[in-house]
Amino acid sequence: MLPENALLESRAMRDSFAGRTHVLDKVKALVMLPDGLHVTTRMVADYFEVDLKTLQKLLERHRNELDESGFHIMRGAELREYETDSMSVSSESYPQRRNSLALWPRRAILNVAMLLRDSAVARRVRTYLLDVEEASRRATRPEPEPEPWEREYEPGGTDIGDALHHIGTVLHGMSTRLDSVDRKVTQTQHVVNAINVELCATRQDVLRLDARMELLEDAWPTPLPGVQRPHLPPARRRKRRQ
């Protein structure tokens, strides 16, 4: 879930939640003016359980954003008309008639909830907004398709056949790979055996050559004039002397 401070820091995120004014009554009952659409600055402060000074500072820092949310100050003829149409707001809510009246619609009040740091009510509103958003995401997020080994099978269900077919396919693939490895091992063994045969044949040739050299030396003890006697290795000479 997104952190609560994300709403405090991001104007874009606050704008994305601006239409969810119903959460205000979910957290705490919001008393409206007789028109059912607005509240006064004092009523906003009472809702968030802060003093008027705190709310006025917030209004000064974020006036443009709150104006876009519907905050409006009525004066003159507009105020008198509103008082007349709204069951004498000034006479009922204010004992003394005023020259101006600041009105906050629900959208602006929600905007305050997303801006006001030092208010437990505002924090609860932000938390509720984020909880609703997270629940909405989970409801619209498609469930991931479980892997075959993660599925729950019921006895006699058609999924068992699918599972067995999948297992059979896997085992067949493993068997094919093992057969391929076995053939390669066999081919390698044949090559090794052929090399051993060649080495044995070469050894026999060397032994036969060695025997012929010994016979030649025995049959030719005295060299003929002008003919060099075959040169024998030192080891062969020692053997002959013996």
PDB file of C-alpha atoms in Angstrom:
ATOM      1  CA  MET A   1       0.000   0.000   0.000  1.00  0.00           C
ATOM      2  CA  LEU A   2       1.139   3.566  -0.675  1.00  0.00           C
ATOM      3  CA  PRO A   3       2.491   5.454   2.361  1.00  0.00           C
ATOM      4  CA  GLU A   4       0.240   8.053   3.936  1.00  0.00           C
ATOM      5  CA  ASN A   5       2.825  10.787   3.334  1.00  0.00           C
ATOM      6  CA  ALA A   6       2.455  10.281  -0.413  1.00  0.00           C
ATOM      7  CA  LEU A   7      -0.791  12.277  -0.324  1.00  0.00           C
ATOM      8  CA  LEU A   8       0.877  15.070   1.642  1.00  0.00           C
ATOM      9  CA  GLU A   9       3.685  15.417  -0.876  1.00  0.00           C
ATOM     10  CA  SER A  10       2.073  14.758  -4.269  1.00  0.00           C
ATOM     11  CA  ARG A  11      -0.395  17.187  -5.825  1.00  0.00           C
ATOM     12  CA  ALA A  12      -1.044  14.764  -8.667  1.00  0.00           C
ATOM     13  CA  MET A  13      -1.992  12.017  -6.230  1.00  0.00           C
ATOM     14  CA  ARG A  14      -4.307  14.343  -4.323  1.00  0.00           C
ATOM     15  CA  ASP A  15      -6.011  15.240  -7.590  1.00  0.00           C
ATOM     16  CA  SER A  16      -6.539  11.553  -8.347  1.00  0.00           C
ATOM     17  CA  PHE A  17      -8.443  11.117  -5.034  1.00  0.00           C
ATOM     18  CA  ALA A  18     -10.387  14.387  -5.223  1.00  0.00           C
ATOM     19  CA  GLY A  19     -13.684  12.785  -6.199  1.00  0.00           C
ATOM     20  CA  ARG A  20     -13.886  10.371  -3.253  1.00  0.00           C
ATOM     21  CA  THR A  21     -15.631  12.743  -0.881  1.00  0.00           C
ATOM     22  CA  HIS A  22     -17.785   9.948   0.585  1.00  0.00           C
ATOM     23  CA  VAL A  23     -14.876   8.878   2.796  1.00  0.00           C
ATOM     24  CA  LEU A  24     -15.352  11.991   4.952  1.00  0.00           C
ATOM     25  CA  ASP A  25     -18.543  10.588   6.492  1.00  0.00           C
ATOM     26  CA  LYS A  26     -16.939   7.137   6.777  1.00  0.00           C
ATOM     27  CA  VAL A  27     -14.353   8.565   9.165  1.00  0.00           C
ATOM     28  CA  LYS A  28     -16.455  11.124  11.024  1.00  0.00           C
ATOM     29  CA  ALA A  29     -19.918  12.636  10.603  1.00  0.00           C
ATOM     30  CA  LEU A  30     -19.655  15.882   8.646  1.00  0.00           C
ATOM     31  CA  VAL A  31     -22.277  18.510   9.573  1.00  0.00           C
ATOM     32  CA  MET A  32     -23.268  20.610   6.563  1.00  0.00           C
ATOM     33  CA  LEU A  33     -24.940  23.999   6.198  1.00  0.00           C
ATOM     34  CA  PRO A  34     -28.677  24.055   5.388  1.00  0.00           C
ATOM     35  CA  ASP A  35     -27.863  23.973   1.657  1.00  0.00           C
ATOM     36  CA  GLY A  36     -26.371  20.495   2.148  1.00  0.00           C
ATOM     37  CA  LEU A  37     -23.375  21.401  -0.048  1.00  0.00           C
ATOM     38  CA  HIS A  38     -21.062  23.610   1.999  1.00  0.00           C
ATOM     39  CA  VAL A  39     -19.553  24.178   5.425  1.00  0.00           C
ATOM     40  CA  THR A  40     -17.925  27.236   6.970  1.00  0.00           C
ATOM     41  CA  THR A  41     -14.289  27.612   8.014  1.00  0.00           C
ATOM     42  CA  ARG A  42     -15.241  27.089  11.661  1.00  0.00           C
ATOM     43  CA  MET A  43     -17.093  23.888  10.774  1.00  0.00           C
ATOM     44  CA  VAL A  44     -14.048  22.599   8.858  1.00  0.00           C
ATOM     45  CA  ALA A  45     -11.826  23.312  11.876  1.00  0.00           C
ATOM     46  CA  ASP A  46     -14.277  21.519  14.149  1.00  0.00           C
ATOM     47  CA  TYR A  47     -14.387  18.507  11.838  1.00  0.00           C
ATOM     48  CA  PHE A  48     -10.615  18.117  11.825  1.00  0.00           C
ATOM     49  CA  GLU A  49     -10.341  19.088  15.505  1.00  0.00           C
ATOM     50  CA  VAL A  50      -7.844  21.887  14.930  1.00  0.00           C
ATOM     51  CA  ASP A  51      -7.946  25.590  15.704  1.00  0.00           C
ATOM     52  CA  LEU A  52      -8.826  28.273  13.168  1.00  0.00           C
ATOM     53  CA  LYS A  53      -5.228  29.528  13.068  1.00  0.00           C
ATOM     54  CA  THR A  54      -3.969  26.161  11.798  1.00  0.00           C
ATOM     55  CA  LEU A  55      -6.607  26.087   9.095  1.00  0.00           C
ATOM     56  CA  GLN A  56      -5.896  29.680   8.038  1.00  0.00           C
ATOM     57  CA  LYS A  57      -2.171  28.888   7.622  1.00  0.00           C
ATOM     58  CA  LEU A  58      -3.028  25.889   5.480  1.00  0.00           C
ATOM     59  CA  LEU A  59      -5.313  28.059   3.367  1.00  0.00           C
ATOM     60  CA  GLU A  60      -2.549  30.616   2.832  1.00  0.00           C
ATOM     61  CA  ARG A  61      -0.025  27.981   1.722  1.00  0.00           C
ATOM     62  CA  HIS A  62      -2.360  26.123  -0.637  1.00  0.00           C
ATOM     63  CA  ARG A  63      -4.860  28.772  -1.691  1.00  0.00           C
ATOM     64  CA  ASN A  64      -4.651  28.044  -5.414  1.00  0.00           C
ATOM     65  CA  GLU A  65      -5.188  24.328  -4.947  1.00  0.00           C
ATOM     66  CA  LEU A  66      -8.100  24.873  -2.552  1.00  0.00           C
ATOM     67  CA  ASP A  67      -9.675  27.408  -4.888  1.00  0.00           C
ATOM     68  CA  GLU A  68      -9.588  24.787  -7.634  1.00  0.00           C
ATOM     69  CA  SER A  69     -11.279  22.381  -5.214  1.00  0.00           C
ATOM     70  CA  GLY A  70     -14.215  24.766  -4.797  1.00  0.00           C
ATOM     71  CA  PHE A  71     -13.253  26.962  -1.855  1.00  0.00           C
ATOM     72  CA  HIS A  72     -14.994  30.298  -2.306  1.00  0.00           C
ATOM     73  CA  ILE A  73     -15.564  33.497  -0.360  1.00  0.00           C
ATOM     74  CA  MET A  74     -18.916  35.191  -0.883  1.00  0.00           C
ATOM     75  CA  ARG A  75     -19.409  38.923  -0.538  1.00  0.00           C
ATOM     76  CA  GLY A  76     -22.003  41.576  -1.266  1.00  0.00           C
ATOM     77  CA  ALA A  77     -25.023  40.683  -3.363  1.00  0.00           C
ATOM     78  CA  GLU A  78     -23.830  37.126  -3.871  1.00  0.00           C
ATOM     79  CA  LEU A  79     -23.721  36.603  -0.122  1.00  0.00           C
ATOM     80  CA  ARG A  80     -27.141  38.161   0.451  1.00  0.00           C
ATOM     81  CA  GLU A  81     -28.662  36.002  -2.263  1.00  0.00           C
ATOM     82  CA  TYR A  82     -27.066  32.901  -0.782  1.00  0.00           C
ATOM     83  CA  GLU A  83     -28.354  33.751   2.667  1.00  0.00           C
ATOM     84  CA  THR A  84     -31.840  34.202   1.295  1.00  0.00           C
ATOM     85  CA  ASP A  85     -31.792  30.956  -0.689  1.00  0.00           C
ATOM     86  CA  SER A  86     -30.163  28.951   2.087  1.00  0.00           C
ATOM     87  CA  MET A  87     -32.619  29.511   4.901  1.00  0.00           C
ATOM     88  CA  SER A  88     -30.907  32.595   6.324  1.00  0.00           C
ATOM     89  CA  VAL A  89     -27.491  31.102   6.956  1.00  0.00           C
ATOM     90  CA  SER A  90     -26.210  34.288   8.544  1.00  0.00           C
ATOM     91  CA  SER A  91     -29.074  34.672  10.949  1.00  0.00           C
ATOM     92  CA  GLU A  92     -28.968  31.027  12.051  1.00  0.00           C
ATOM     93  CA  SER A  93     -25.268  30.272  11.973  1.00  0.00           C
ATOM     94  CA  TYR A  94     -23.968  33.732  12.771  1.00  0.00           C
ATOM     95  CA  PRO A  95     -25.803  36.028  15.246  1.00  0.00           C
ATOM     96  CA  GLN A  96     -24.286  39.082  13.549  1.00  0.00           C
ATOM     97  CA  ARG A  97     -24.556  39.616   9.814  1.00  0.00           C
ATOM     98  CA  ARG A  98     -21.191  39.343   8.038  1.00  0.00           C
ATOM     99  CA  ASN A  99     -19.689  41.100   5.065  1.00  0.00           C
ATOM    100  CA  SER A 100     -18.160  37.868   3.728  1.00  0.00           C
ATOM    101  CA  LEU A 101     -18.609  34.138   4.108  1.00  0.00           C
ATOM    102  CA  ALA A 102     -16.020  31.449   3.257  1.00  0.00           C
ATOM    103  CA  LEU A 103     -17.652  28.290   1.991  1.00  0.00           C
ATOM    104  CA  TRP A 104     -16.053  24.884   1.674  1.00  0.00           C
ATOM    105  CA  PRO A 105     -17.612  22.155  -0.479  1.00  0.00           C
ATOM    106  CA  ARG A 106     -16.896  18.493   0.227  1.00  0.00           C
ATOM    107  CA  ARG A 107     -14.165  18.396  -2.397  1.00  0.00           C
ATOM    108  CA  ALA A 108     -12.257  21.217  -0.683  1.00  0.00           C
ATOM    109  CA  ILE A 109     -12.721  19.570   2.730  1.00  0.00           C
ATOM    110  CA  LEU A 110     -11.251  16.335   1.352  1.00  0.00           C
ATOM    111  CA  ASN A 111      -8.375  18.369  -0.053  1.00  0.00           C
ATOM    112  CA  VAL A 112      -7.726  19.734   3.438  1.00  0.00           C
ATOM    113  CA  ALA A 113      -7.678  16.171   4.768  1.00  0.00           C
ATOM    114  CA  MET A 114      -4.921  15.336   2.268  1.00  0.00           C
ATOM    115  CA  LEU A 115      -2.893  18.421   3.268  1.00  0.00           C
ATOM    116  CA  LEU A 116      -3.366  18.783   7.013  1.00  0.00           C
ATOM    117  CA  ARG A 117      -0.529  17.133   8.932  1.00  0.00           C
ATOM    118  CA  ASP A 118      -1.371  17.883  12.555  1.00  0.00           C
ATOM    119  CA  SER A 119      -4.815  16.288  12.697  1.00  0.00           C
ATOM    120  CA  ALA A 120      -5.699  12.749  13.746  1.00  0.00           C
ATOM    121  CA  VAL A 121      -8.946  12.977  11.787  1.00  0.00           C
ATOM    122  CA  ALA A 122      -7.099  14.015   8.618  1.00  0.00           C
ATOM    123  CA  ARG A 123      -4.688  11.073   9.047  1.00  0.00           C
ATOM    124  CA  ARG A 124      -7.606   8.680   9.371  1.00  0.00           C
ATOM    125  CA  VAL A 125      -9.125  10.089   6.181  1.00  0.00           C
ATOM    126  CA  ARG A 126      -5.838   9.595   4.299  1.00  0.00           C
ATOM    127  CA  THR A 127      -5.489   6.060   5.606  1.00  0.00           C
ATOM    128  CA  TYR A 128      -9.053   5.242   4.605  1.00  0.00           C
ATOM    129  CA  LEU A 129      -8.466   6.629   1.114  1.00  0.00           C
ATOM    130  CA  LEU A 130      -5.383   4.488   0.624  1.00  0.00           C
ATOM    131  CA  ASP A 131      -7.099   1.384   2.032  1.00  0.00           C
ATOM    132  CA  VAL A 132      -9.989   1.815  -0.390  1.00  0.00           C
ATOM    133  CA  GLU A 133      -7.548   2.324  -3.252  1.00  0.00           C
ATOM    134  CA  GLU A 134      -5.632  -0.833  -2.362  1.00  0.00           C
ATOM    135  CA  ALA A 135      -8.838  -2.847  -2.090  1.00  0.00           C
ATOM    136  CA  SER A 136      -9.933  -1.545  -5.480  1.00  0.00           C
ATOM    137  CA  ARG A 137      -6.636  -2.560  -7.055  1.00  0.00           C
ATOM    138  CA  ARG A 138      -6.859  -6.053  -5.626  1.00  0.00           C
ATOM    139  CA  ALA A 139     -10.414  -6.430  -6.894  1.00  0.00           C
ATOM    140  CA  THR A 140      -9.461  -5.445 -10.447  1.00  0.00           C
ATOM    141  CA  ARG A 141      -6.091  -7.205 -10.523  1.00  0.00           C
ATOM    142  CA  PRO A 142      -6.334 -10.574 -12.321  1.00  0.00           C
ATOM    143  CA  GLU A 143      -5.312 -13.550 -10.262  1.00  0.00           C
ATOM    144  CA  PRO A 144      -2.103 -15.179 -11.523  1.00  0.00           C
ATOM    145  CA  GLU A 145      -2.573 -18.563 -13.154  1.00  0.00           C
ATOM    146  CA  PRO A 146      -1.257 -21.216 -10.746  1.00  0.00           C
ATOM    147  CA  GLU A 147       1.442 -23.572 -11.860  1.00  0.00           C
ATOM    148  CA  PRO A 148       0.369 -27.181 -12.479  1.00  0.00           C
ATOM    149  CA  TRP A 149       1.995 -28.362  -9.245  1.00  0.00           C
ATOM    150  CA  GLU A 150       0.265 -25.586  -7.259  1.00  0.00           C
ATOM    151  CA  ARG A 151      -3.255 -26.543  -8.263  1.00  0.00           C
ATOM    152  CA  GLU A 152      -5.585 -28.296  -5.898  1.00  0.00           C
ATOM    153  CA  TYR A 153      -7.059 -31.444  -7.425  1.00  0.00           C
ATOM    154  CA  GLU A 154     -10.231 -33.174  -6.369  1.00  0.00           C
ATOM    155  CA  PRO A 155     -10.606 -36.949  -6.645  1.00  0.00           C
ATOM    156  CA  GLY A 156     -12.334 -37.818  -9.874  1.00  0.00           C
ATOM    157  CA  GLY A 157     -11.895 -34.309 -11.268  1.00  0.00           C
ATOM    158  CA  THR A 158     -10.980 -33.754 -14.889  1.00  0.00           C
ATOM    159  CA  ASP A 159      -7.890 -31.814 -13.801  1.00  0.00           C
ATOM    160  CA  ILE A 160      -6.251 -35.075 -12.665  1.00  0.00           C
ATOM    161  CA  GLY A 161      -6.115 -36.282 -16.249  1.00  0.00           C
ATOM    162  CA  ASP A 162      -4.526 -33.013 -17.305  1.00  0.00           C
ATOM    163  CA  ALA A 163      -1.989 -33.311 -14.503  1.00  0.00           C
ATOM    164  CA  LEU A 164      -1.114 -36.890 -15.432  1.00  0.00           C
ATOM    165  CA  HIS A 165      -0.790 -35.899 -19.078  1.00  0.00           C
ATOM    166  CA  HIS A 166       1.556 -33.071 -18.073  1.00  0.00           C
ATOM    167  CA  ILE A 167       3.623 -35.409 -15.885  1.00  0.00           C
ATOM    168  CA  GLY A 168       3.789 -37.968 -18.702  1.00  0.00           C
ATOM    169  CA  THR A 169       5.016 -35.293 -21.109  1.00  0.00           C
ATOM    170  CA  VAL A 170       7.725 -34.237 -18.670  1.00  0.00           C
ATOM    171  CA  LEU A 171       8.840 -37.817 -18.052  1.00  0.00           C
ATOM    172  CA  HIS A 172       8.936 -38.519 -21.790  1.00  0.00           C
ATOM    173  CA  GLY A 173      11.153 -35.494 -22.332  1.00  0.00           C
ATOM    174  CA  MET A 174      13.471 -36.613 -19.528  1.00  0.00           C
ATOM    175  CA  SER A 175      13.638 -40.134 -20.976  1.00  0.00           C
ATOM    176  CA  THR A 176      14.518 -38.783 -24.427  1.00  0.00           C
ATOM    177  CA  ARG A 177      17.318 -36.684 -22.974  1.00  0.00           C
ATOM    178  CA  LEU A 178      18.675 -39.622 -20.985  1.00  0.00           C
ATOM    179  CA  ASP A 179      18.668 -41.788 -24.131  1.00  0.00           C
ATOM    180  CA  SER A 180      20.619 -39.098 -25.967  1.00  0.00           C
ATOM    181  CA  VAL A 181      23.176 -38.908 -23.145  1.00  0.00           C
ATOM    182  CA  ASP A 182      23.471 -42.714 -23.100  1.00  0.00           C
ATOM    183  CA  ARG A 183      24.149 -42.812 -26.860  1.00  0.00           C
ATOM    184  CA  LYS A 184      26.853 -40.183 -26.507  1.00  0.00           C
ATOM    185  CA  VAL A 185      28.482 -42.126 -23.665  1.00  0.00           C
ATOM    186  CA  THR A 186      28.414 -45.313 -25.775  1.00  0.00           C
ATOM    187  CA  GLN A 187      29.972 -43.522 -28.743  1.00  0.00           C
ATOM    188  CA  THR A 188      32.697 -42.141 -26.513  1.00  0.00           C
ATOM    189  CA  GLN A 189      33.395 -45.635 -25.143  1.00  0.00           C
ATOM    190  CA  HIS A 190      33.747 -46.981 -28.703  1.00  0.00           C
ATOM    191  CA  VAL A 191      36.277 -44.271 -29.504  1.00  0.00           C
ATOM    192  CA  VAL A 192      38.264 -45.068 -26.358  1.00  0.00           C
ATOM    193  CA  ASN A 193      38.246 -48.787 -27.200  1.00  0.00           C
ATOM    194  CA  ALA A 194      39.456 -48.077 -30.734  1.00  0.00           C
ATOM    195  CA  ILE A 195      42.307 -45.971 -29.356  1.00  0.00           C
ATOM    196  CA  ASN A 196      43.253 -48.817 -26.996  1.00  0.00           C
ATOM    197  CA  VAL A 197      43.332 -51.269 -29.938  1.00  0.00           C
ATOM    198  CA  GLU A 198      45.557 -48.932 -31.920  1.00  0.00           C
ATOM    199  CA  LEU A 199      47.898 -48.515 -28.947  1.00  0.00           C
ATOM    200  CA  CYS A 200      48.130 -52.310 -28.499  1.00  0.00           C
ATOM    201  CA  ALA A 201      48.885 -52.791 -32.201  1.00  0.00           C
ATOM    202  CA  THR A 202      51.578 -50.133 -32.082  1.00  0.00           C
ATOM    203  CA  ARG A 203      53.136 -51.828 -29.028  1.00  0.00           C
ATOM    204  CA  GLN A 204      53.200 -55.156 -30.877  1.00  0.00           C
ATOM    205  CA  ASP A 205      54.900 -53.514 -33.854  1.00  0.00           C
ATOM    206  CA  VAL A 206      57.538 -52.046 -31.561  1.00  0.00           C
ATOM    207  CA  LEU A 207      58.155 -55.426 -29.929  1.00  0.00           C
ATOM    208  CA  ARG A 208      58.482 -57.173 -33.314  1.00  0.00           C
ATOM    209  CA  LEU A 209      60.895 -54.498 -34.518  1.00  0.00           C
ATOM    210  CA  ASP A 210      62.916 -54.915 -31.367  1.00  0.00           C
ATOM    211  CA  ALA A 211      63.121 -58.689 -31.875  1.00  0.00           C
ATOM    212  CA  ARG A 212      64.245 -58.277 -35.496  1.00  0.00           C
ATOM    213  CA  MET A 213      66.974 -55.887 -34.423  1.00  0.00           C
ATOM    214  CA  GLU A 214      68.282 -58.454 -31.955  1.00  0.00           C
ATOM    215  CA  LEU A 215      68.285 -61.211 -34.609  1.00  0.00           C
ATOM    216  CA  LEU A 216      70.064 -58.950 -37.049  1.00  0.00           C
ATOM    217  CA  GLU A 217      72.758 -58.157 -34.516  1.00  0.00           C
ATOM    218  CA  ASP A 218      73.251 -61.882 -33.689  1.00  0.00           C
ATOM    219  CA  ALA A 219      73.491 -62.894 -37.364  1.00  0.00           C
ATOM    220  CA  TRP A 220      75.956 -60.098 -38.137  1.00  0.00           C
ATOM    221  CA  PRO A 221      78.543 -60.149 -35.362  1.00  0.00           C
ATOM    222  CA  THR A 222      81.461 -58.771 -37.517  1.00  0.00           C
ATOM    223  CA  PRO A 223      80.774 -55.818 -39.753  1.00  0.00           C
ATOM    224  CA  LEU A 224      81.869 -56.016 -43.405  1.00  0.00           C
ATOM    225  CA  PRO A 225      84.423 -53.564 -44.754  1.00  0.00           C
ATOM    226  CA  GLY A 226      82.764 -50.271 -45.602  1.00  0.00           C
ATOM    227  CA  VAL A 227      79.464 -51.265 -43.973  1.00  0.00           C
ATOM    228  CA  GLN A 228      78.518 -49.722 -40.691  1.00  0.00           C
ATOM    229  CA  ARG A 229      77.129 -52.007 -38.054  1.00  0.00           C
ATOM    230  CA  PRO A 230      73.584 -51.158 -36.931  1.00  0.00           C
ATOM    231  CA  HIS A 231      73.645 -48.867 -33.974  1.00  0.00           C
ATOM    232  CA  LEU A 232      72.003 -50.322 -30.890  1.00  0.00           C
ATOM    233  CA  PRO A 233      70.795 -48.257 -27.975  1.00  0.00           C
ATOM    234  CA  PRO A 234      72.961 -48.415 -24.813  1.00  0.00           C
ATOM    235  CA  ALA A 235      70.367 -50.541 -23.038  1.00  0.00           C
ATOM    236  CA  ARG A 236      70.491 -53.105 -25.869  1.00  0.00           C
ATOM    237  CA  ARG A 237      74.286 -53.253 -25.697  1.00  0.00           C
ATOM    238  CA  ARG A 238      74.237 -53.970 -21.995  1.00  0.00           C
ATOM    239  CA  LYS A 239      71.718 -56.749 -22.587  1.00  0.00           C
ATOM    240  CA  ARG A 240      73.908 -58.269 -25.323  1.00  0.00           C
ATOM    241  CA  ARG A 241      76.995 -58.262 -23.160  1.00  0.00           C
ATOM    242  CA  GLN A 242      75.141 -60.214 -20.550  1.00  0.00           C
TER     243      GLN A 242
END
